[in-house]
XYZ file of C-alpha atoms in Angstrom:
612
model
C 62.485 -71.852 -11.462
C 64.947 -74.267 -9.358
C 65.791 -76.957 -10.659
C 64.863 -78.980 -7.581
C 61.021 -77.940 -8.359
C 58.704 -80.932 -10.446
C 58.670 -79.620 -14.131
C 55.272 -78.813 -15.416
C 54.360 -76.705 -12.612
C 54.825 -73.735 -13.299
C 52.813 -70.773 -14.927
C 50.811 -72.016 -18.006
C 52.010 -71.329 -21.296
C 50.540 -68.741 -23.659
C 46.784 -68.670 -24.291
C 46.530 -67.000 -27.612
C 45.542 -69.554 -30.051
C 47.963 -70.563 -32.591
C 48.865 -68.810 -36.518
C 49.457 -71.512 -38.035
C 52.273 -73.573 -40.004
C 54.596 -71.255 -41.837
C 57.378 -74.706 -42.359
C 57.785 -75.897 -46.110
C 55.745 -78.688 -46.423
C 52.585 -77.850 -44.229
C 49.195 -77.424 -44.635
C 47.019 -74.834 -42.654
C 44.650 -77.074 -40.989
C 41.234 -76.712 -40.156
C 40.525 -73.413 -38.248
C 38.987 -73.097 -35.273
C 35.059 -71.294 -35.651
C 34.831 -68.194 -33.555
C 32.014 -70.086 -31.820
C 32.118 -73.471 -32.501
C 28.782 -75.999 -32.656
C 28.803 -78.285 -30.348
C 29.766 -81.891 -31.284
C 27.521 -84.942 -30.577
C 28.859 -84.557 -26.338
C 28.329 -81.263 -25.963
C 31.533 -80.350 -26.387
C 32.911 -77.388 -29.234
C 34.026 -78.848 -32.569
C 37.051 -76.996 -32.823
C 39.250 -80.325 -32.143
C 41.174 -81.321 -35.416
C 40.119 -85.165 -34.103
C 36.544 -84.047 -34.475
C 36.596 -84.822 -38.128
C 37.037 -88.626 -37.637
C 34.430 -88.916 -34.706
C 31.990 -85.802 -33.997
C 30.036 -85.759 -37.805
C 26.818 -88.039 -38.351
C 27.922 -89.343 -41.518
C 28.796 -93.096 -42.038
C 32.580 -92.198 -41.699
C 32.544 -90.868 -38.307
C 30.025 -93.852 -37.333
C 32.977 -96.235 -38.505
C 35.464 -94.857 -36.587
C 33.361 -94.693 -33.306
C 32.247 -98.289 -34.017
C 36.085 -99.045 -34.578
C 37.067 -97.190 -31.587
C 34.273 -99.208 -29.349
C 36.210 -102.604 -30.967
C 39.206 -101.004 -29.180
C 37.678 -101.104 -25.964
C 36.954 -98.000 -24.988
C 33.523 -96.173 -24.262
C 32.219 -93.185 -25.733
C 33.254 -91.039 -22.720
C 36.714 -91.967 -22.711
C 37.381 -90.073 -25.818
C 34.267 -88.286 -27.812
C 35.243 -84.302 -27.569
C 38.371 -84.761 -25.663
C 41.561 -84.208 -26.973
C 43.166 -87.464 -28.512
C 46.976 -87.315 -28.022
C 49.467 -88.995 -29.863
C 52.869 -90.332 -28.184
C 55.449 -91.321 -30.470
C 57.370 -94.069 -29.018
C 60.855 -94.534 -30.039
C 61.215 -97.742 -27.700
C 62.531 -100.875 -29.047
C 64.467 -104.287 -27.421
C 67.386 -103.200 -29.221
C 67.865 -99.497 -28.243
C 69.443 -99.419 -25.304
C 68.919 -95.675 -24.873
C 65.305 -96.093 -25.109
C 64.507 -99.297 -23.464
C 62.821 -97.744 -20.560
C 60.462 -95.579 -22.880
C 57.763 -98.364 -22.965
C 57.668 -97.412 -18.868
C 57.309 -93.439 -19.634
C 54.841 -93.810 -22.649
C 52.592 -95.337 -19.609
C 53.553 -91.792 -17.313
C 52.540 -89.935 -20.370
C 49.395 -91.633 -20.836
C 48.614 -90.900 -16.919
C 49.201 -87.175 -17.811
C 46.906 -87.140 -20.977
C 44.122 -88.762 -18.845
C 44.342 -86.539 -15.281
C 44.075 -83.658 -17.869
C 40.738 -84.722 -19.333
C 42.651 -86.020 -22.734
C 42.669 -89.557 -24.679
C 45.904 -90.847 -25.405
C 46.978 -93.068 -27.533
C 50.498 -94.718 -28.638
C 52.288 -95.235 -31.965
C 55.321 -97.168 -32.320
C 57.683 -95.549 -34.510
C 60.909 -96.288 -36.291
C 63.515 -96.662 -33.352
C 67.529 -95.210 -34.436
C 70.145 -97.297 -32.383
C 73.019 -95.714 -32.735
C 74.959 -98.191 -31.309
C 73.643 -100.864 -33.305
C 72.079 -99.586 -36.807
C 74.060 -99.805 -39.928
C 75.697 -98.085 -42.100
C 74.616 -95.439 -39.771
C 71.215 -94.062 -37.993
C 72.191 -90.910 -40.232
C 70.717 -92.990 -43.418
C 67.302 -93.169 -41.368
C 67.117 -90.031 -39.762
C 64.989 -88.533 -42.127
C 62.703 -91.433 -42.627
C 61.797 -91.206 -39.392
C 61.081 -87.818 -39.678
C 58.237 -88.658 -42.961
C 56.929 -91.707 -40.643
C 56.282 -88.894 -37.387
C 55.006 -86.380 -40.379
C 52.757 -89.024 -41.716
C 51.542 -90.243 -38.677
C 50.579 -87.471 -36.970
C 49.075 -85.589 -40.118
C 46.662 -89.085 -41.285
C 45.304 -90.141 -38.078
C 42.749 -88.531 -35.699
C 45.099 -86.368 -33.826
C 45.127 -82.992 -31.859
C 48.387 -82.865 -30.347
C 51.415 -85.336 -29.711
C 54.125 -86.138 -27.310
C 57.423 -87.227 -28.952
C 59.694 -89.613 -26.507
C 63.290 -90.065 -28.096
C 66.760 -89.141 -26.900
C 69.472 -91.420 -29.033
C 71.431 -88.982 -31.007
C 68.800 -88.823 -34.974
C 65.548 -89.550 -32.847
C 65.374 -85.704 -31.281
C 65.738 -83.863 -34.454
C 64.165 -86.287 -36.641
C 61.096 -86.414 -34.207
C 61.024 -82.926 -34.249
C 61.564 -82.246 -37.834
C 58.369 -84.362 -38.579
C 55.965 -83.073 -36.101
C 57.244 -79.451 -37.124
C 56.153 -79.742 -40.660
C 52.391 -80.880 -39.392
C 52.805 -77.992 -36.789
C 50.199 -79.609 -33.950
C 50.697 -78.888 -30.211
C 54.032 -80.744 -29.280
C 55.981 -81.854 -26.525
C 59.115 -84.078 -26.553
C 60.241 -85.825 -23.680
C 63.529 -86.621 -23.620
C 65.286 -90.413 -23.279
C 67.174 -89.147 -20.589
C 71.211 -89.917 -20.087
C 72.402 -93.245 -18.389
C 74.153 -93.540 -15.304
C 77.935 -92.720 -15.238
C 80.261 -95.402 -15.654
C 83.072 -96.804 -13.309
C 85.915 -99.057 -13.486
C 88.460 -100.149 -11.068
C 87.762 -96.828 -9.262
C 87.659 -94.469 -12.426
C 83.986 -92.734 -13.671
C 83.820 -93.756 -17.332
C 81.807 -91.364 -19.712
C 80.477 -93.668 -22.394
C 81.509 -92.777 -26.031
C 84.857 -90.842 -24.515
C 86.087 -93.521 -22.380
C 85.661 -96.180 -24.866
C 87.807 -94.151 -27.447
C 90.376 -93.835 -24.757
C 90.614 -97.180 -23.567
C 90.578 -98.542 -27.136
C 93.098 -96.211 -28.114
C 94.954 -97.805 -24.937
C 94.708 -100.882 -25.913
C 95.669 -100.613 -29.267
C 99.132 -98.873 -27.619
C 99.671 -101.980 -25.198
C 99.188 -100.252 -21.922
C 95.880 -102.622 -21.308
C 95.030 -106.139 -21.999
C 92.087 -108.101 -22.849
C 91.285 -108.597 -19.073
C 91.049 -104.995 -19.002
C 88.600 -104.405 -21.968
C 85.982 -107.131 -20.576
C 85.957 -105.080 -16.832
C 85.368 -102.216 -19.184
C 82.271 -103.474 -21.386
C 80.566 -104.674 -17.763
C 81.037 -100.734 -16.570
C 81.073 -98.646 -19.067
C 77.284 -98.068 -20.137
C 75.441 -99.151 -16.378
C 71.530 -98.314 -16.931
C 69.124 -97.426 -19.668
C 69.174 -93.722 -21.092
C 71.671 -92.046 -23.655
C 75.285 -91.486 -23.863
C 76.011 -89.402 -20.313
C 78.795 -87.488 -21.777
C 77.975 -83.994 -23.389
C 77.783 -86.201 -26.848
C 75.126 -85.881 -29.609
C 72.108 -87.476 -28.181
C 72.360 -84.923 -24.869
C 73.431 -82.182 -27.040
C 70.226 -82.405 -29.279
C 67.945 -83.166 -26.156
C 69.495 -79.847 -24.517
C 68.676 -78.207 -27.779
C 65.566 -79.314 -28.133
C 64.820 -78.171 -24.268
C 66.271 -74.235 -25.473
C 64.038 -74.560 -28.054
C 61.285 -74.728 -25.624
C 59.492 -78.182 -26.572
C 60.054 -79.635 -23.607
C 59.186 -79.287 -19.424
C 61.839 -77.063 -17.688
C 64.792 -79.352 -16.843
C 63.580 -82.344 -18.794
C 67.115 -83.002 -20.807
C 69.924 -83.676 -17.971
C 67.064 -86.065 -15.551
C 69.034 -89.672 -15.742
C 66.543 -91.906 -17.618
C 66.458 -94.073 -14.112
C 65.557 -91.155 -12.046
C 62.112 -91.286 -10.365
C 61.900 -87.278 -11.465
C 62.308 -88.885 -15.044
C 58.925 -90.616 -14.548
C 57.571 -87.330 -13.073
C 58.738 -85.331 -15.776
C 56.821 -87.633 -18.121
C 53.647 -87.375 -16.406
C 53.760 -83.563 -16.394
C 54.493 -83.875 -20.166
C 50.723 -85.822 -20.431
C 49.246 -83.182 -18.390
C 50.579 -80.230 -20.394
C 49.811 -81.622 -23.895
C 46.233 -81.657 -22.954
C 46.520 -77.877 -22.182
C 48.418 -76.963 -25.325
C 45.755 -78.474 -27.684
C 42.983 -76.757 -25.733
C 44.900 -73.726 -25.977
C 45.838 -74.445 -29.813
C 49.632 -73.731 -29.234
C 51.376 -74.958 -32.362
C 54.925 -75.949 -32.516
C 55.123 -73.083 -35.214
C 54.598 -70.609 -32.180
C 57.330 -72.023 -30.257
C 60.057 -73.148 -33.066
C 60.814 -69.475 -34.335
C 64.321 -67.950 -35.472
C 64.802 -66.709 -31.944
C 64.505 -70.588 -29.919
C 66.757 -71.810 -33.151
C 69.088 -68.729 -31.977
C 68.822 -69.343 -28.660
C 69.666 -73.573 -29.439
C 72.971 -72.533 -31.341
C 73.805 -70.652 -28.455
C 73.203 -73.163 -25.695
C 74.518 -75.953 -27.730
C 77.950 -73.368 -28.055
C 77.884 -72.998 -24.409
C 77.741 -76.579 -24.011
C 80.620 -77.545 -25.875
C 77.826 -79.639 -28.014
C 78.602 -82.163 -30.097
C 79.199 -81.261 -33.986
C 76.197 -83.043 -35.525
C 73.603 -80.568 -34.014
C 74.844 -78.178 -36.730
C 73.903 -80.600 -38.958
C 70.328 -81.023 -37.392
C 69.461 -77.572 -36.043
C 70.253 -76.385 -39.822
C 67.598 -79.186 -40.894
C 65.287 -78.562 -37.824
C 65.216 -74.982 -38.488
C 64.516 -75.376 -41.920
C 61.039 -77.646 -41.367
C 60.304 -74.629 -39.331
C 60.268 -72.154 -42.026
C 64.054 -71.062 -40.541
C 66.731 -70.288 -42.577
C 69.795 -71.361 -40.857
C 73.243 -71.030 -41.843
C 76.781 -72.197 -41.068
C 77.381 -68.447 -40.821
C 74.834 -68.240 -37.859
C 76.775 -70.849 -36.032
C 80.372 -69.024 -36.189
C 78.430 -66.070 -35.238
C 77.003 -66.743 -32.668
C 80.467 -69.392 -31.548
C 82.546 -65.816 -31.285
C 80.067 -64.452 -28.661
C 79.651 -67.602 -26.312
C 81.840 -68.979 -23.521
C 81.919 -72.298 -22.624
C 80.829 -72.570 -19.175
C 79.481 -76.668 -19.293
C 82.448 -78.508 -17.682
C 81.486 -81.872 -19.464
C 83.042 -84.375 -21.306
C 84.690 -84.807 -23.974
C 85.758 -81.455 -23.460
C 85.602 -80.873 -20.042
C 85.481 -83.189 -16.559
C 81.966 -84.257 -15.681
C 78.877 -86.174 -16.657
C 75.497 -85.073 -17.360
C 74.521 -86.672 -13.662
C 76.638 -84.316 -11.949
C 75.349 -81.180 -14.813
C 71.917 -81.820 -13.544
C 72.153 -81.951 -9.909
C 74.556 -78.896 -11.075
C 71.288 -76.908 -11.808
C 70.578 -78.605 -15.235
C 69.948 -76.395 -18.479
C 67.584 -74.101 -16.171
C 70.961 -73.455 -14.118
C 73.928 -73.278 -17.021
C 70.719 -70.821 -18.628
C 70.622 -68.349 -15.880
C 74.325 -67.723 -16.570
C 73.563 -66.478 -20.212
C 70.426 -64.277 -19.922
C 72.190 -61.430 -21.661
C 72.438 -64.081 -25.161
C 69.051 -64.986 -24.963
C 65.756 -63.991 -26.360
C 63.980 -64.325 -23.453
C 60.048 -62.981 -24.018
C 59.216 -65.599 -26.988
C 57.330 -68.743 -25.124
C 57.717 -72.290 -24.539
C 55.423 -75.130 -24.209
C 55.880 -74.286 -20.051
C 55.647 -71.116 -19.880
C 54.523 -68.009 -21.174
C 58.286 -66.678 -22.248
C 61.719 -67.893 -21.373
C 62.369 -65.279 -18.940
C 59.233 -66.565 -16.483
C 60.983 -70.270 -17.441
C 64.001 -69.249 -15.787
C 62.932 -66.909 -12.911
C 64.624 -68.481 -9.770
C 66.979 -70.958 -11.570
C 70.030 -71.501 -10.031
C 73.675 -73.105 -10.431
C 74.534 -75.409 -7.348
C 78.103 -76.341 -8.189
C 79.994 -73.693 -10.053
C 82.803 -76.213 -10.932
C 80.421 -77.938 -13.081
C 78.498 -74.831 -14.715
C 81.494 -72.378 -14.248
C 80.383 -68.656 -13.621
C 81.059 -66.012 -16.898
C 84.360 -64.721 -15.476
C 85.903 -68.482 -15.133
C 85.246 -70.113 -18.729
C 86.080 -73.298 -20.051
C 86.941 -71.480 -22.657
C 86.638 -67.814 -24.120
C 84.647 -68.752 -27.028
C 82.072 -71.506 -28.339
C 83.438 -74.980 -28.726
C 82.918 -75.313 -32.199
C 84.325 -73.562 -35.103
C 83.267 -73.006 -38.772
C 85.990 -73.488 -41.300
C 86.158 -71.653 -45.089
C 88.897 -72.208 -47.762
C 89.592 -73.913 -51.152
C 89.252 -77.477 -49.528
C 85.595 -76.901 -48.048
C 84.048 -73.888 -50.016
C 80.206 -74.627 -48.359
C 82.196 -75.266 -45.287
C 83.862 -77.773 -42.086
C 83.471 -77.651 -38.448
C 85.705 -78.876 -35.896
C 85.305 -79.386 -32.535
C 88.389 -77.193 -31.562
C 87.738 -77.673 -27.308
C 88.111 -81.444 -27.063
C 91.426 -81.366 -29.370
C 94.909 -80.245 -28.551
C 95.526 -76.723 -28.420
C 98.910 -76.594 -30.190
C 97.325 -77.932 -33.190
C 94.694 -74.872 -34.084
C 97.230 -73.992 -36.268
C 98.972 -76.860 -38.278
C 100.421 -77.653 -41.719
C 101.501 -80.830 -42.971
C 101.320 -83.546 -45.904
C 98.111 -85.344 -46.950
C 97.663 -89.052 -46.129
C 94.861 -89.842 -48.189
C 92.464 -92.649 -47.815
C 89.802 -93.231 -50.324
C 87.359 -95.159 -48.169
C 86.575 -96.090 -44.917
C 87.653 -99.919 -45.099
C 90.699 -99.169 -47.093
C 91.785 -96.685 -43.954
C 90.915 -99.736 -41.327
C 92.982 -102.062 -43.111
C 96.014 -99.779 -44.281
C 96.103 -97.153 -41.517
C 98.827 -99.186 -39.066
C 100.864 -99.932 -42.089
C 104.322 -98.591 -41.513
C 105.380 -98.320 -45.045
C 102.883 -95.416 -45.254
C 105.496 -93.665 -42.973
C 102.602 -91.918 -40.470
C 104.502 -89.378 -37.983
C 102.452 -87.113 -35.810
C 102.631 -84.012 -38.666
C 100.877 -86.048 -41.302
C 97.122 -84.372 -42.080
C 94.819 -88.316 -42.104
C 92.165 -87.390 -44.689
C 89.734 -89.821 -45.222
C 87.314 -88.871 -48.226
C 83.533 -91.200 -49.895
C 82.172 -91.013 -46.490
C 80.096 -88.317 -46.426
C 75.867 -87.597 -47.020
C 75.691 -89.841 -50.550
C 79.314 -91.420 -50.172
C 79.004 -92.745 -46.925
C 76.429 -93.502 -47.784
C 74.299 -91.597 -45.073
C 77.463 -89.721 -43.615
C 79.071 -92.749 -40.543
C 81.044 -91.368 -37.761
C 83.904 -92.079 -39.339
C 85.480 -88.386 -38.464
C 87.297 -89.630 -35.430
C 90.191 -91.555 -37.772
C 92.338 -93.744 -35.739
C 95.877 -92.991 -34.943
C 98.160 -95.532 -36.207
C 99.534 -97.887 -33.789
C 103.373 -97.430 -33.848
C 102.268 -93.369 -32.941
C 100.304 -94.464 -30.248
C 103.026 -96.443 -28.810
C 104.726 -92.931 -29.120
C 102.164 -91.619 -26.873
C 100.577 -89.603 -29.308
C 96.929 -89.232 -28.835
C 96.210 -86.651 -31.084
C 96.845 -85.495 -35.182
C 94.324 -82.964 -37.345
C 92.135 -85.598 -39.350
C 89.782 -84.162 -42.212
C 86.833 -86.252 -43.692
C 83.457 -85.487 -44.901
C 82.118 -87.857 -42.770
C 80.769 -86.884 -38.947
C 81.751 -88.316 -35.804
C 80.323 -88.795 -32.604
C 79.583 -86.286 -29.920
C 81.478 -88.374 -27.355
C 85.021 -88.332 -29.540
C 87.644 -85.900 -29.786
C 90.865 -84.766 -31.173
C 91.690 -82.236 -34.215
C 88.593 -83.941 -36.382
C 87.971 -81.664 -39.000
C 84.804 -82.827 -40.319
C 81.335 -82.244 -42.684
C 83.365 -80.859 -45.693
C 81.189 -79.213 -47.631
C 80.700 -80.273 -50.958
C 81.460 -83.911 -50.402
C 84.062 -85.948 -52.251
C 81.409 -88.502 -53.833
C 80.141 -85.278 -55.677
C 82.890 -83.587 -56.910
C 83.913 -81.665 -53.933
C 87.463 -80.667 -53.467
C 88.164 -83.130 -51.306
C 88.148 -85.400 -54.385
C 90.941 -84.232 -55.996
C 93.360 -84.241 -52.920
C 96.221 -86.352 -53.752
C 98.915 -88.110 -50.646
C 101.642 -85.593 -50.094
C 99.899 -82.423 -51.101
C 100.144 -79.792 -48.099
C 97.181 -78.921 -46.311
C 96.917 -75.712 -43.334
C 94.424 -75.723 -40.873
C 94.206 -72.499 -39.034
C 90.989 -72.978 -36.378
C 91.785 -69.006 -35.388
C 91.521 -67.620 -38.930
C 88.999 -70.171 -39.209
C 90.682 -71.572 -42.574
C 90.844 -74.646 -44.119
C 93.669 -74.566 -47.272
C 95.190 -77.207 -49.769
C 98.446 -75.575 -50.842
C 97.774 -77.193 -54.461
C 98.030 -74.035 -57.459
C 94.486 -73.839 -59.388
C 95.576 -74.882 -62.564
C 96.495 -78.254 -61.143
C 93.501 -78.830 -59.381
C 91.938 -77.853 -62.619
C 93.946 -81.147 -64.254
C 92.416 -83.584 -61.310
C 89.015 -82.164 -61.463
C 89.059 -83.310 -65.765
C 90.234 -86.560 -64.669
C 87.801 -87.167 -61.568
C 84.732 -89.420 -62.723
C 81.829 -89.633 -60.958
C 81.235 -92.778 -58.533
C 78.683 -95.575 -59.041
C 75.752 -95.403 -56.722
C 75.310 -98.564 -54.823
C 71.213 -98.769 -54.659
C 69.610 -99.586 -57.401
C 66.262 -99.309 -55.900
C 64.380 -98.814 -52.167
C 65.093 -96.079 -49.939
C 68.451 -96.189 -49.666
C 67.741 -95.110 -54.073
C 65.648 -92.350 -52.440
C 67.999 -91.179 -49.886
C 70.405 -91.035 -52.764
C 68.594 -88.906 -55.172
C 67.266 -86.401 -52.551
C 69.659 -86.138 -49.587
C 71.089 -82.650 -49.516
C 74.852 -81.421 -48.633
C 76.322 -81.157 -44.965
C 76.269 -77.547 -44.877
C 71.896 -77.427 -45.534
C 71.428 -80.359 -43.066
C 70.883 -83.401 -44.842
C 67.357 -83.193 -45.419
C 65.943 -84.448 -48.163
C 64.915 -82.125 -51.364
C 61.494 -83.113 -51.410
C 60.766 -82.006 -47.832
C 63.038 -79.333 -47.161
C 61.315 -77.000 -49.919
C 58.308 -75.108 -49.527
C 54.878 -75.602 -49.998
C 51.550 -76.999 -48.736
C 50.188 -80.189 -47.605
C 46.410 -80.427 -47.665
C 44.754 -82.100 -44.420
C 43.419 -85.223 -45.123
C 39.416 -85.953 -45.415
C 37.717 -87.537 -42.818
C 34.679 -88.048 -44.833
């Protein structure tokens, strides 16, 4: 399929009725009757919303009467499919302020298709402007989607998200109540520009910061650049996390062909929204369940396309949770796997040169797809189509400079590499691509910071004699320490080396850091600092070697003295006492099993709920 063609038109998806959940934490649902009664309009009972409406006992009466206080008449919605659309919209998510505007597209779909939609306003992650981090509430939203979807008089849903924790924690909720899904992604903004430069949002603002802070621009500068550097609604435009995940999430198959590169301003964006509505309605009459779709070969096939993006580093994080609501194991090991087989052929930033505005008039994930057949599994389906091979028949690449061909890489292997060795024993990753080359392989002494506020207010401090060999580690800011794991990865250069016109040093933290930054960021140590990891016992001075080839991570500290900190490390403080942060604390797993929390991430059933 071009990428020129509407999404959603294409061959229908598979017609075999779904198997089932097999995720930890789902229930089997009611099953469909091999020939089903009809229902009080004639139509087959075999609807999950059937429950609520279609019996004659006073239950059902109640919710019709409730329904009629709604507004609506009888045939509006008795024995069609009721679809839910999870809106992620709020006034202060600027990468989802135009989502009000698609939930209405969506809701034109459901009703040309014979369906009955209806919205639910869910928790909304700003990542610009929620604190400490959308990290902390990434999994929250993924019980409110699971809660939602599983209580109310559902058959299928349509998931509209996009900033970076909304995709996977959208999708890690609807996967463990395993209905007929599709997402629809935010959509990235419109590129930036400034005094005759494109600006990718995220990168750009690290740069020009960075700039800043090393005298070469002035305050006259910085206000031109917040006026230019983030121009429309939608998602970062660079290759960060939030178009990372929505690229993911469109491998994965949960989404129309092409849906995750439209800009969120883009007519096609509206399009691509209706065609969502339309094909929900089909998927719940053909009872395709996201547990159909979200097997190990689309969580495969994500690693890989995420690789050959030059992704950011937190889908590791939430493919490795994703995949796990899924019934999934997957691993760290998975990723380097899979990272030694896969070039880099996405020529975006912060690695590369473009925007996700030139990637989709490039030929979008159909096109940069086509050029990695030979990685894929290509006969499981999608929510388009009956496999990924008839999803991709006819795609093509338009600009090669933008989606480079095999034989002209970015580079020879995935972006991102997975790090082993005394300092991270569950593991690191670091986004080797977007850093400087001549420090894959790098020794030097430990500057240690013991929190994130100590490091803003000490880090330009000359006595702490900074040069450009210095290892920054920054430790307490990872899944409990952070608390909720910041982007904090990207550690700032100190002034006076910036003034040098060094731009880049090999930082280590068990924090993350945005998909839009760069540099030698070593990040996600695995076990964190705040639990004992060794990370917590890494003194200022001590040598540490990062070799990305060897994929290696060492501190050059004997055992028996590491032995003598470990004794004398004590435990921090937590700092809830109570509410969900207290939660989050107890049950949030390490970096390396995707930050889930215990409760969810294990197996076991979930009975549907009685409609009486």
């Amino acid at each position: 399929m071009s990428s020129a063609e509407a999404p959603g038109t294409g061959t229908p998806g598979p017609t075999a009725p779904g198997t089932g959940p097999t995720a930890p934490g789902t229930g089997t649902g009611p099953a469909a009757p091999d020939a089903p009664a009809p229902d009080r309009a004639g139509r087959p009972r075999a609807l999950r919303s059937h429950q609520w409406y279609g019996t004659d006992g006073l239950r059902s009466f109640s919710h019709r009467a409730r329904t009629r206080q709604l507004g609506y008449l009888p045939e509006e919605h008795l024995g069609k499919p009721v679809v839910a659309i999870l809106n992620t919209w709020s006034d202060i998510n600027p990468c989802h302020v135009h989502l009000r505007d698609r939930a209405q597209a969506v809701k034109r779909g459901v009703w040309q298709a014979g369906g009955f939609p209806l919205e639910f306003p869910v928790s909304t992650l700003s990542e610009t402007f929620q604190k400490p981090t959308p990290m902390l509430y990434r999994n929250l939203l993924a019980m409110e989607a699971e809660e939602l979807l599983r209580s109310y008089p559902v058959d299928g849903a349509v998931l509209l998200g996009g900033c970076d924790k909304s995709t996977p924690a959208l999708l890690m909720g609807a996967a463990s109540v395993d209905l007929p899904t599709v997402f629809v992604p935010a959509g990235p903004m419109l590129p930036g520009h400034w005094r005759g430069e494109v600006l990718g949002s995220g990168t750009d603002m690290w740069k020009y910061w960075d700039e800043k802070r090393a005298g070469r621009i002035g305050d006259c500068e910085l206000a031109e650049l917040e006026s230019g550097l983030a121009r429309s609604p939608g998602h970062c435009m660079t290759m960060g996390t939030a178009s990372t995940l929505t690229a993911a999430a469109e491998a994965l198959g949960v989404t129309m062909p092409g849906a995750s590169s439209i800009p969120a301003v883009d007519s096609g964006h509206d399009r691509m929204a209706a065609a969502a509505g339309l094909r929900i309605v089909e998927l719940v009459r053909e009872d395709l369940r996201l547990s159909r779709i979200l097997t190990r070969e689309a969580y495969e096939d994500a690693v890989t396309t995420v690789l050959g993006l030059g992704g950011s580093t937190n889908a590791v994080i939430h493919l490795i949770a994703m995949a796990g609501r899924s019934g999934v194991r997957l691993t760290l090991d998975d990723f380097d796997r899979i990272a030694r087989t896969v070039p880099v052929l996405a020529n975006l930033r912060p690695g590369g040169r473009y925007l996700m505005e030139d990637f989709h008039f490039a030929g979008g994930l159909p096109g940069f797809l086509s050029r990695l057949t030979d990685l894929l599994h290509l006969d499981r389906p999608t929510v388009a189509h009956r496999t990924l091979r008839e999803q991709l028949a006819g795609a093509l690449v338009h600009d090669p400079e933008v989606i480079r061909p095999r034989d002209k890489p970015l580079a020879e292997e995935g972006g991102l590499a997975v790090l082993r060795g005394n300092l991270c024993p569950d593991g690191a990753v670091v986004k080797h691509i977007a850093a400087e080359q001549h420090l894959r392989r790098h020794t030097g002494p430990a500057v240690v910071f013991d929190d994130y506020r100590t490091m803003q207010r000490t880090i330009d401090d000359p006595a702490l004699g900074i040069t450009a060999d210095h290892v920054l580690v920054l430790r307490n800011a990872g899944p409990k320490g952070g608390p909720g794991m910041p982007e904090y990865g990207m550690l700032p250069i100190p002034d006076h080396l910036l003034k040098q016109g060094v731009r880049d040093m090999v930082r280590i933290s068990d924090a993350r850091m945005s998909g839009t930054s760069y540099g030698m960021c070593v990040l996600h140590v695995a076990p964190e600092s705040y639990v004992g990891g060794p990370l917590a016992l890494v003194r200022t001075g001590d040598l540490i070697t990062l070799d990305v080839d060897a994929r290696s991570l060492h501190l050059h500290v004997d055992e028996a003295e590491l032995a003598e900190r470990r004794a004398a490390w004590t435990a921090p403080v937590h700092p809830y006492e109570r509410g969900y942060g207290a939660l989050y604390q107890e049950q949030v797993t390490q970096a390396d099993t995707g930050c889930d929390f215990a409760f969810l991430s294990r197996p076991g059933s979930v009975p549907e709920p009685y409609a009486g």
